Tab-separated table of C-alpha atoms and ligand atoms in Angstrom:
chain	number	residue	atom	x	y	z
A	18	UNK	CA	35.575	-49.112	85.339
A	19	UNK	CA	34.801	-48.584	88.934
A	20	UNK	CA	32.356	-51.375	89.600
A	21	UNK	CA	34.530	-54.343	88.635
A	22	UNK	CA	37.343	-52.872	90.656
A	23	UNK	CA	35.166	-52.677	93.730
A	24	UNK	CA	34.033	-56.215	93.136
A	25	UNK	CA	37.562	-57.406	92.753
A	26	UNK	CA	38.527	-55.666	95.946
A	27	UNK	CA	35.599	-57.167	97.805
A	28	UNK	CA	36.509	-60.618	96.583
A	29	UNK	CA	40.095	-60.131	97.550
A	30	UNK	CA	39.094	-59.095	101.055
A	31	UNK	CA	36.420	-61.713	101.593
A	32	UNK	CA	38.632	-64.690	102.421
A	33	UNK	CA	40.734	-62.603	104.764
A	34	UNK	CA	37.644	-61.439	106.644
A	35	UNK	CA	36.111	-64.841	107.035
A	36	UNK	CA	39.336	-66.155	108.526
A	37	UNK	CA	39.907	-63.212	110.827
A	38	UNK	CA	40.109	-64.129	114.476
A	39	UNK	CA	36.936	-63.380	116.398
A	40	UNK	CA	38.794	-61.936	119.322
A	41	UNK	CA	41.451	-59.275	119.024
A	42	UNK	CA	44.837	-59.811	120.615
A	43	UNK	CA	44.036	-57.532	123.518
A	44	UNK	CA	40.785	-59.305	124.396
A	45	UNK	CA	40.879	-61.070	127.756
A	46	UNK	CA	38.574	-63.748	126.357
A	47	UNK	CA	40.717	-66.849	126.022
A	48	UNK	CA	40.269	-69.271	123.151
A	49	UNK	CA	40.406	-72.788	124.530
A	50	UNK	CA	40.169	-76.286	123.126
A	51	UNK	CA	38.389	-79.309	124.548
A	52	UNK	CA	41.339	-80.300	126.711
A	53	UNK	CA	41.706	-76.838	128.212
A	54	UNK	CA	37.958	-76.733	128.758
A	55	UNK	CA	38.095	-79.871	130.878
A	56	UNK	CA	40.989	-78.492	132.863
A	57	UNK	CA	39.139	-75.225	133.484
A	58	UNK	CA	36.058	-77.076	134.687
A	59	UNK	CA	38.100	-78.709	137.453
A	60	UNK	CA	38.234	-75.324	139.143
A	61	UNK	CA	35.308	-74.701	141.482
A	62	UNK	CA	34.765	-71.211	140.183
A	63	UNK	CA	32.268	-69.416	137.992
A	64	UNK	CA	33.324	-69.298	134.353
A	65	UNK	CA	31.703	-68.226	131.111
A	66	UNK	CA	32.212	-70.068	127.838
A	67	UNK	CA	31.068	-68.928	124.397
A	68	UNK	CA	30.756	-71.698	121.849
A	69	UNK	CA	31.397	-70.049	118.512
A	70	UNK	CA	32.245	-70.518	114.872
A	71	UNK	CA	34.465	-67.880	113.258
A	72	UNK	CA	32.292	-67.536	110.149
A	73	UNK	CA	29.097	-66.821	112.029
A	74	UNK	CA	27.899	-63.232	111.844
A	75	UNK	CA	26.246	-63.315	115.260
A	76	UNK	CA	29.542	-64.483	116.740
A	77	UNK	CA	31.388	-61.613	115.065
A	78	UNK	CA	28.893	-59.201	116.602
A	79	UNK	CA	29.121	-60.911	119.955
A	80	UNK	CA	32.922	-60.810	120.147
A	81	UNK	CA	33.453	-57.100	120.973
A	82	UNK	CA	30.546	-57.083	123.452
A	83	UNK	CA	31.760	-60.251	125.113
A	84	UNK	CA	35.272	-58.799	125.287
A	85	UNK	CA	34.000	-55.690	127.085
A	86	UNK	CA	32.102	-57.811	129.596
A	87	UNK	CA	35.171	-60.025	129.982
A	88	UNK	CA	37.367	-57.034	130.789
A	89	UNK	CA	34.963	-56.022	133.549
A	90	UNK	CA	34.940	-59.534	134.983
A	91	UNK	CA	38.671	-60.154	134.755
A	92	UNK	CA	40.239	-61.986	136.603
A	93	UNK	CA	37.385	-62.941	138.927
A	94	UNK	CA	35.186	-64.667	136.378
A	95	UNK	CA	37.290	-66.168	133.585
A	96	UNK	CA	35.797	-65.935	130.113
A	97	UNK	CA	36.512	-68.414	127.355
A	98	UNK	CA	35.556	-69.198	123.795
A	99	UNK	CA	35.575	-72.566	122.068
A	100	UNK	CA	35.799	-72.715	118.273
A	101	UNK	CA	33.297	-75.430	117.424
A	102	UNK	CA	34.414	-75.366	113.821
A	103	UNK	CA	37.649	-77.097	114.739
A	104	UNK	CA	37.303	-80.866	114.340
A	105	UNK	CA	38.962	-81.620	117.661
A	106	UNK	CA	36.430	-79.420	119.499
A	107	UNK	CA	33.357	-80.851	117.807
A	108	UNK	CA	32.730	-83.670	120.299
A	109	UNK	CA	32.848	-81.144	123.159
A	110	UNK	CA	30.381	-78.828	121.427
A	111	UNK	CA	28.055	-81.758	120.760
A	112	UNK	CA	28.344	-82.920	124.348
A	113	UNK	CA	27.470	-79.398	125.503
A	114	UNK	CA	24.330	-79.475	123.383
A	115	UNK	CA	25.418	-76.598	121.180
A	116	UNK	CA	22.851	-76.196	118.458
A	117	UNK	CA	23.486	-72.683	117.292
A	118	UNK	CA	26.236	-70.096	117.323
A	119	UNK	CA	26.994	-68.421	119.512
A	120	UNK	CA	25.888	-70.452	122.510
A	121	UNK	CA	26.853	-68.809	125.769
A	122	UNK	CA	27.069	-70.847	128.912
A	123	UNK	CA	27.842	-69.949	132.450
A	124	UNK	CA	29.319	-72.652	134.635
A	125	UNK	CA	28.545	-71.513	138.176
A	126	UNK	CA	31.011	-73.878	139.809
A	127	UNK	CA	33.134	-75.729	137.307
A	128	UNK	CA	31.661	-79.085	136.445
A	129	UNK	CA	30.012	-79.432	139.826
A	130	UNK	CA	26.960	-77.323	139.108
A	131	UNK	CA	24.862	-77.553	135.942
A	132	UNK	CA	25.549	-74.753	133.477
A	133	UNK	CA	23.133	-71.961	132.645
A	134	UNK	CA	22.599	-70.827	129.099
A	135	UNK	CA	22.305	-67.175	128.169
A	136	UNK	CA	18.836	-66.785	126.710
A	137	UNK	CA	18.137	-63.170	127.607
A	138	UNK	CA	17.934	-61.842	124.103
A	139	UNK	CA	20.333	-59.094	123.255
A	140	UNK	CA	23.922	-60.133	123.841
A	141	UNK	CA	25.181	-56.750	124.930
A	142	UNK	CA	28.231	-56.255	127.117
A	143	UNK	CA	26.088	-55.059	130.016
A	144	UNK	CA	23.636	-57.947	129.778
A	145	UNK	CA	26.483	-60.475	129.713
A	146	UNK	CA	28.289	-58.753	132.530
A	147	UNK	CA	25.244	-58.674	134.799
A	148	UNK	CA	24.343	-62.225	133.927
A	149	UNK	CA	27.787	-63.420	135.015
A	150	UNK	CA	28.004	-61.390	138.214
A	151	UNK	CA	24.502	-62.413	139.310
A	152	UNK	CA	25.138	-66.119	139.012
A	153	UNK	CA	28.053	-66.767	141.319
A	154	UNK	CA	26.779	-69.233	143.963
A	155	UNK	CA	28.836	-67.613	146.679
A	156	UNK	CA	27.047	-68.514	149.902
A	157	UNK	CA	28.436	-65.405	151.622
A	158	UNK	CA	26.311	-64.520	154.635
A	159	UNK	CA	25.566	-60.851	155.024
A	160	UNK	CA	25.685	-59.794	158.654
A	161	UNK	CA	23.686	-56.606	158.651
A	162	UNK	CA	24.156	-55.640	162.265
A	163	UNK	CA	27.167	-55.669	164.469
A	164	UNK	CA	25.280	-57.938	166.849
A	165	UNK	CA	24.909	-60.581	164.147
A	166	UNK	CA	28.647	-61.205	164.068
A	167	UNK	CA	29.151	-63.147	167.297
A	168	UNK	CA	26.183	-65.511	166.777
A	169	UNK	CA	27.434	-66.268	163.264
A	170	UNK	CA	30.919	-67.019	164.560
A	171	UNK	CA	29.478	-69.309	167.202
A	172	UNK	CA	27.047	-71.125	164.934
A	173	UNK	CA	29.901	-71.987	162.619
A	174	UNK	CA	32.532	-72.570	165.241
A	175	UNK	CA	33.480	-75.989	163.926
A	176	UNK	CA	34.428	-74.565	160.520
A	177	UNK	CA	37.128	-72.269	159.329
A	178	UNK	CA	35.498	-68.863	158.946
A	179	UNK	CA	36.452	-66.005	156.668
A	180	UNK	CA	34.919	-62.713	157.659
A	181	UNK	CA	35.106	-59.454	155.753
A	182	UNK	CA	34.544	-55.996	157.167
A	183	UNK	CA	34.173	-53.388	154.472
A	184	UNK	CA	32.141	-50.357	153.645
A	185	UNK	CA	30.616	-51.189	150.277
A	186	UNK	CA	26.934	-51.459	149.560
A	187	UNK	CA	27.296	-54.800	147.808
A	188	UNK	CA	29.202	-57.954	148.497
A	189	UNK	CA	32.369	-57.439	146.450
A	190	UNK	CA	32.543	-59.831	143.538
A	191	UNK	CA	36.003	-60.755	144.779
A	192	UNK	CA	34.517	-61.982	148.062
A	193	UNK	CA	31.766	-63.806	146.181
A	194	UNK	CA	34.204	-65.587	143.913
A	195	UNK	CA	36.325	-66.610	146.897
A	196	UNK	CA	33.177	-67.726	148.730
A	197	UNK	CA	32.343	-69.903	145.752
A	198	UNK	CA	35.842	-71.282	145.287
A	199	UNK	CA	36.339	-72.201	148.941
A	200	UNK	CA	32.768	-73.141	149.796
A	201	UNK	CA	33.722	-76.678	150.740
A	202	UNK	CA	36.375	-75.497	153.134
A	203	UNK	CA	35.313	-72.270	154.821
A	204	UNK	CA	32.208	-70.334	155.812
A	205	UNK	CA	32.151	-66.814	154.474
A	206	UNK	CA	30.450	-63.735	155.781
A	207	UNK	CA	30.562	-60.006	155.453
A	208	UNK	CA	29.619	-57.074	157.595
A	209	UNK	CA	29.223	-53.625	156.193
A	210	UNK	CA	31.335	-51.424	158.375
A	211	UNK	CA	30.393	-48.230	156.698
A	212	UNK	CA	32.104	-45.787	159.016
A	213	UNK	CA	34.618	-48.001	160.694
A	214	UNK	CA	32.517	-48.141	163.884
A	215	UNK	CA	32.360	-51.920	163.926
A	216	UNK	CA	36.106	-52.161	163.487
A	217	UNK	CA	36.446	-49.903	166.476
A	218	UNK	CA	34.056	-52.036	168.514
A	219	UNK	CA	36.133	-55.055	167.644
A	220	UNK	CA	39.151	-53.410	169.135
A	221	UNK	CA	40.872	-52.093	166.041
A	222	UNK	CA	42.060	-48.576	165.771
A	223	UNK	CA	39.445	-46.460	164.108
A	224	UNK	CA	40.025	-47.406	160.543
A	225	UNK	CA	40.199	-45.099	157.645
A	226	UNK	CA	36.986	-44.849	155.702
A	227	UNK	CA	37.136	-47.359	152.931
A	228	UNK	CA	39.653	-49.817	154.266
A	229	UNK	CA	38.626	-53.461	154.303
A	230	UNK	CA	39.629	-56.127	156.779
A	231	UNK	CA	39.731	-59.853	156.255
A	232	UNK	CA	39.588	-61.797	159.496
A	233	UNK	CA	40.202	-65.492	159.492
A	234	UNK	CA	38.937	-67.680	162.317
A	235	UNK	CA	40.446	-71.188	162.344
A	236	UNK	CA	37.982	-73.970	163.150
A	237	UNK	CA	37.200	-74.186	166.855
A	238	UNK	CA	38.828	-70.877	167.641
A	239	UNK	CA	37.370	-67.592	168.814
A	240	UNK	CA	40.579	-65.784	167.926
A	241	UNK	CA	41.106	-64.451	164.491
A	242	UNK	CA	44.080	-63.864	162.299
A	243	UNK	CA	43.953	-60.502	160.605
A	244	UNK	CA	44.999	-61.159	157.033
A	245	UNK	CA	47.823	-58.811	156.197
A	246	UNK	CA	48.497	-59.699	152.597
A	247	UNK	CA	47.360	-58.139	149.364
A	248	UNK	CA	43.573	-58.057	149.117
A	249	UNK	CA	43.380	-59.510	145.652
A	250	UNK	CA	42.043	-62.774	144.307
A	251	UNK	CA	45.388	-64.501	143.698
A	252	UNK	CA	46.940	-63.488	146.987
A	253	UNK	CA	43.878	-64.376	149.046
A	254	UNK	CA	43.604	-67.692	147.179
A	255	UNK	CA	47.208	-68.439	148.050
A	256	UNK	CA	46.518	-67.704	151.710
A	257	UNK	CA	43.393	-69.894	151.751
A	258	UNK	CA	45.217	-72.694	149.928
A	259	UNK	CA	47.898	-72.672	152.608
A	260	UNK	CA	45.216	-72.891	155.269
A	261	UNK	CA	43.676	-75.895	153.524
A	262	UNK	CA	47.106	-77.530	153.351
A	263	UNK	CA	46.692	-77.540	157.078
A	264	UNK	CA	50.237	-78.006	158.214
A	265	UNK	CA	51.360	-74.408	158.051
A	266	UNK	CA	51.225	-72.133	161.054
A	267	UNK	CA	48.672	-69.479	160.167
A	268	UNK	CA	50.778	-66.695	161.505
A	269	UNK	CA	53.691	-67.772	159.365
A	270	UNK	CA	51.420	-67.979	156.346
A	271	UNK	CA	50.139	-64.530	157.140
A	272	UNK	CA	53.663	-63.197	157.535
A	273	UNK	CA	54.465	-64.557	154.087
A	274	UNK	CA	51.334	-62.958	152.678
A	275	UNK	CA	52.328	-59.675	154.256
A	276	UNK	CA	55.713	-59.731	152.575
A	277	UNK	CA	54.409	-60.649	149.158
A	278	UNK	CA	55.208	-57.942	146.697
A	279	UNK	CA	52.666	-56.893	144.181
A	280	UNK	CA	54.498	-57.038	140.899
A	281	UNK	CA	52.125	-57.286	137.970
A	282	UNK	CA	53.720	-57.576	134.551
A	283	UNK	CA	53.225	-55.013	131.825
A	284	UNK	CA	50.386	-56.980	130.250
A	285	UNK	CA	48.569	-57.151	133.561
A	286	UNK	CA	49.054	-53.418	134.119
A	287	UNK	CA	47.681	-52.681	130.676
A	288	UNK	CA	44.572	-54.749	131.455
A	289	UNK	CA	44.172	-52.829	134.708
A	290	UNK	CA	44.387	-49.495	132.892
A	291	UNK	CA	41.754	-50.593	130.403
A	292	UNK	CA	39.550	-51.854	133.213
A	293	UNK	CA	39.774	-48.502	134.938
A	294	UNK	CA	38.850	-46.668	131.756
A	295	UNK	CA	35.901	-48.998	131.307
A	296	UNK	CA	34.742	-48.396	134.869
A	297	UNK	CA	34.843	-44.670	134.325
A	298	UNK	CA	32.813	-45.006	131.163
A	299	UNK	CA	30.390	-47.289	132.966
A	300	UNK	CA	29.903	-44.725	135.697
A	301	UNK	CA	28.939	-42.262	133.009
A	302	UNK	CA	25.993	-44.173	131.689
A	303	UNK	CA	26.544	-47.858	131.304
A	304	UNK	CA	28.251	-50.144	128.902
A	305	UNK	CA	26.495	-48.705	125.871
A	306	UNK	CA	28.772	-46.027	124.587
A	307	UNK	CA	27.577	-42.529	125.221
A	308	UNK	CA	28.415	-41.333	121.767
A	309	UNK	CA	26.614	-44.078	119.952
A	310	UNK	CA	23.777	-44.052	122.399
A	311	UNK	CA	23.282	-40.399	121.707
A	312	UNK	CA	23.265	-41.079	118.007
A	313	UNK	CA	20.599	-43.719	118.488
A	314	UNK	CA	18.442	-41.329	120.462
A	315	UNK	CA	18.840	-38.544	117.915
A	316	UNK	CA	17.995	-40.805	115.029
A	317	UNK	CA	14.831	-41.853	116.816
A	318	UNK	CA	15.905	-45.460	116.937
A	319	UNK	CA	14.807	-47.333	120.015
A	320	UNK	CA	18.085	-48.403	121.590
A	321	UNK	CA	16.328	-51.269	123.301
A	322	UNK	CA	14.410	-52.440	120.297
A	323	UNK	CA	14.862	-55.795	118.642
A	324	UNK	CA	17.144	-54.344	115.983
A	325	UNK	CA	19.563	-52.952	118.486
A	326	UNK	CA	22.659	-55.051	118.144
A	327	UNK	CA	24.861	-53.246	120.633
A	328	UNK	CA	27.437	-50.625	119.838
A	329	UNK	CA	30.757	-52.291	119.486
A	330	UNK	CA	34.108	-50.675	119.696
A	331	UNK	CA	33.355	-47.657	121.829
A	332	UNK	CA	33.741	-49.014	125.333
A	333	UNK	CA	36.912	-48.402	127.216
A	334	UNK	CA	37.437	-44.919	125.901
A	335	UNK	CA	37.670	-42.244	128.499
A	336	UNK	CA	34.944	-39.621	128.462
A	337	UNK	CA	36.343	-36.505	126.816
A	338	UNK	CA	37.625	-33.925	129.268
A	339	UNK	CA	35.737	-31.110	127.634
A	340	UNK	CA	32.418	-32.977	127.666
A	341	UNK	CA	29.981	-30.996	129.772
A	342	UNK	CA	28.463	-33.179	132.461
A	343	UNK	CA	24.994	-31.700	131.924
A	344	UNK	CA	24.726	-32.768	128.363
A	345	UNK	CA	24.273	-35.067	126.606
A	346	UNK	CA	24.469	-37.628	129.389
A	347	UNK	CA	21.536	-36.334	131.351
A	348	UNK	CA	19.379	-35.961	128.301
A	349	UNK	CA	20.199	-39.469	127.255
A	350	UNK	CA	19.441	-40.918	130.647
A	351	UNK	CA	16.224	-38.930	130.859
A	352	UNK	CA	15.215	-40.088	127.436
A	353	UNK	CA	16.070	-43.638	128.354
A	354	UNK	CA	13.929	-43.485	131.488
A	355	UNK	CA	10.994	-42.118	129.557
A	356	UNK	CA	11.353	-44.844	126.987
A	357	UNK	CA	11.376	-47.452	129.678
A	358	UNK	CA	8.332	-46.020	131.346
A	359	UNK	CA	6.506	-46.128	128.041
A	360	UNK	CA	7.533	-49.423	126.643
A	361	UNK	CA	8.456	-52.810	127.886
A	362	UNK	CA	12.140	-52.513	127.366
A	363	UNK	CA	14.746	-55.186	127.603
A	364	UNK	CA	16.353	-56.161	130.832
A	365	UNK	CA	19.708	-54.939	129.664
A	366	UNK	CA	18.260	-51.540	128.932
A	367	UNK	CA	16.814	-51.247	132.404
A	368	UNK	CA	20.125	-52.055	133.913
A	369	UNK	CA	21.886	-49.499	131.792
A	370	UNK	CA	19.435	-46.894	133.042
A	371	UNK	CA	20.547	-47.412	136.610
A	372	UNK	CA	24.010	-46.224	135.696
A	373	UNK	CA	23.162	-42.738	136.820
A	374	UNK	CA	26.429	-41.459	138.180
A	375	UNK	CA	24.641	-39.642	140.983
A	376	UNK	CA	23.263	-42.754	142.544
A	377	UNK	CA	26.264	-44.085	144.375
A	378	UNK	CA	27.124	-40.768	145.953
A	379	UNK	CA	24.104	-41.026	148.268
A	380	UNK	CA	25.847	-43.856	149.992
A	381	UNK	CA	28.011	-41.815	152.316
A	382	UNK	CA	25.263	-39.383	153.227
A	383	UNK	CA	23.279	-41.265	155.809
A	384	UNK	CA	24.180	-43.137	158.924
A	385	UNK	CA	24.266	-46.871	158.971
A	386	UNK	CA	21.638	-48.885	160.748
A	387	UNK	CA	24.126	-50.091	163.279
A	388	UNK	CA	23.115	-49.537	166.860
A	389	UNK	CA	25.394	-46.719	167.934
A	390	UNK	CA	25.272	-47.416	171.633
A	391	UNK	CA	25.739	-51.142	171.462
A	392	UNK	CA	28.216	-52.688	173.816
A	393	UNK	CA	31.757	-51.934	172.861
A	394	UNK	CA	32.960	-55.455	173.174
A	395	UNK	CA	36.702	-55.637	173.068
A	396	UNK	CA	36.921	-59.052	171.536
A	397	UNK	CA	34.849	-60.404	168.703
A	398	UNK	CA	33.720	-63.409	170.676
A	399	UNK	CA	32.379	-61.394	173.616
A	400	UNK	CA	28.686	-61.823	174.270
A	401	UNK	CA	26.560	-58.933	173.118
A	402	UNK	CA	23.840	-58.974	175.768
A	403	UNK	CA	24.378	-55.310	176.594
A	404	UNK	CA	22.923	-54.169	173.341
A	405	UNK	CA	19.465	-52.788	173.867
A	406	UNK	CA	19.079	-50.594	170.839
A	407	UNK	CA	16.677	-51.911	168.300
A	408	UNK	CA	18.350	-51.972	164.944
A	409	UNK	CA	16.794	-50.789	161.753
A	410	UNK	CA	14.548	-53.494	160.336
A	411	UNK	CA	16.458	-55.818	158.080
A	412	UNK	CA	14.034	-55.514	155.226
A	413	UNK	CA	14.708	-51.811	154.895
A	414	UNK	CA	18.433	-52.416	154.778
A	415	UNK	CA	18.019	-55.144	152.265
A	416	UNK	CA	16.129	-52.819	150.004
A	417	UNK	CA	18.933	-50.332	150.125
A	418	UNK	CA	21.573	-52.966	149.672
A	419	UNK	CA	19.939	-54.528	146.656
A	420	UNK	CA	19.334	-51.326	144.789
A	421	UNK	CA	20.914	-51.857	141.411
A	422	UNK	CA	23.565	-49.438	140.345
A	423	UNK	CA	25.796	-49.892	137.360
A	424	UNK	CA	28.470	-47.819	139.007
A	425	UNK	CA	28.253	-49.697	142.265
A	426	UNK	CA	28.388	-52.899	140.313
A	427	UNK	CA	31.444	-51.875	138.393
A	428	UNK	CA	33.242	-51.009	141.611
A	429	UNK	CA	31.989	-54.200	143.198
A	430	UNK	CA	33.660	-56.273	140.499
A	431	UNK	CA	37.166	-54.985	141.210
A	432	UNK	CA	39.937	-57.368	142.048
A	433	UNK	CA	40.529	-55.676	145.390
A	434	UNK	CA	38.498	-55.288	148.539
B	528	LIG	C1	34.990	-78.728	144.283
B	528	LIG	O1	33.643	-78.974	144.546
B	528	LIG	C2	33.322	-80.347	144.755
B	528	LIG	C3	31.812	-80.436	144.932
B	528	LIG	O2	31.328	-79.476	145.819
B	528	LIG	C4	34.092	-80.906	145.926
B	528	LIG	O3	33.828	-82.277	146.068
B	528	LIG	C5	35.575	-80.667	145.722
B	528	LIG	O4	36.281	-81.064	146.861
B	528	LIG	C6	35.845	-79.222	145.442
B	528	LIG	N1	37.240	-79.020	145.177
B	528	LIG	C7	37.953	-78.110	145.807
B	528	LIG	C8	39.395	-78.031	145.407
B	528	LIG	O5	37.499	-77.380	146.653
């Protein structure tokens, strides 16, 4: 008889399923206990913690979505999970006010800033990812115009200052996370040097398009140290830590940074490969998988409706080589836009719609708002009185800069400048 056999099979599988780990071995979400939680919260960085119970169905559905978001955030925003079913974790979960599973909390700055709870509805990878990246209290000052640089350096002369020149539209998440981590020690700013003109004005050789520069100004000084190490979170943290130590000669520290070899282990390389694949997929239409998204559209299901529980398991796969770019991506995006125009769709859905892969390519097309004929001051501290050109109004630049773009965001979250 078939039926009893199926039943028997189901029963045999049931215990195994309910005890299965929520997160697969390759997930970058780290399971932590109460002790590890307290240790993590000593770090002044933004971290996300999911309070879960392995038997809970919503947690099982969350896990793959959370893992995808975690991969995108790694290693800049660490992601954790606490199993509240374990007796030794129960006091922590109670203390954190956990009343249902999963409860997702973002700790903007370790235990120093009150946590935020994720209450945005659908717990999709994209919604979680955006939530995390939007809530880093970085304090990085954006210096829109070249002429804003010197006044900023002077206003903050008594502090150590970390200044980034790069060509991206957004503040890189890496710079934000460093700004957050070292807020008590340094002032952070950024100037968008889209075509390398500002670098040139500051006396550097005309830089290659796309190269970033980190300049460090010790407190009281108008001279900078050009950071020559690896432009990644760990290496920059090491450099900043040495500065805070105070005793080291900055140039020696910098020389050490310069000679540091980048030697990630195999596990780290594998994570990087998966991150790259995820970024590519993101650039092709967002975290929701194209294949499943298409299916949802064809079946007439509203992908943003209340029943939409995300499409686990598809992220991270490379788009197929033979997939024609015209279809089905464009049809899906078009459909999605129409849907959004018609109905009040979820926040996550709106963000996914901005993942049009054409959007970011506009970036290089137009000239920056920097005054082209401004004084070519040889040193960064030189006064800028010779500048007479009126710069583009800030508000216009802000609008451009804050335009959401899933692709831009994915690139922004890289662990490199
Ligand atoms: C972390 O932040 C707190 C509060 O802002 C501050 O008192 C503490 O010194 C910071 N720790 C580090 C290592 O920066």
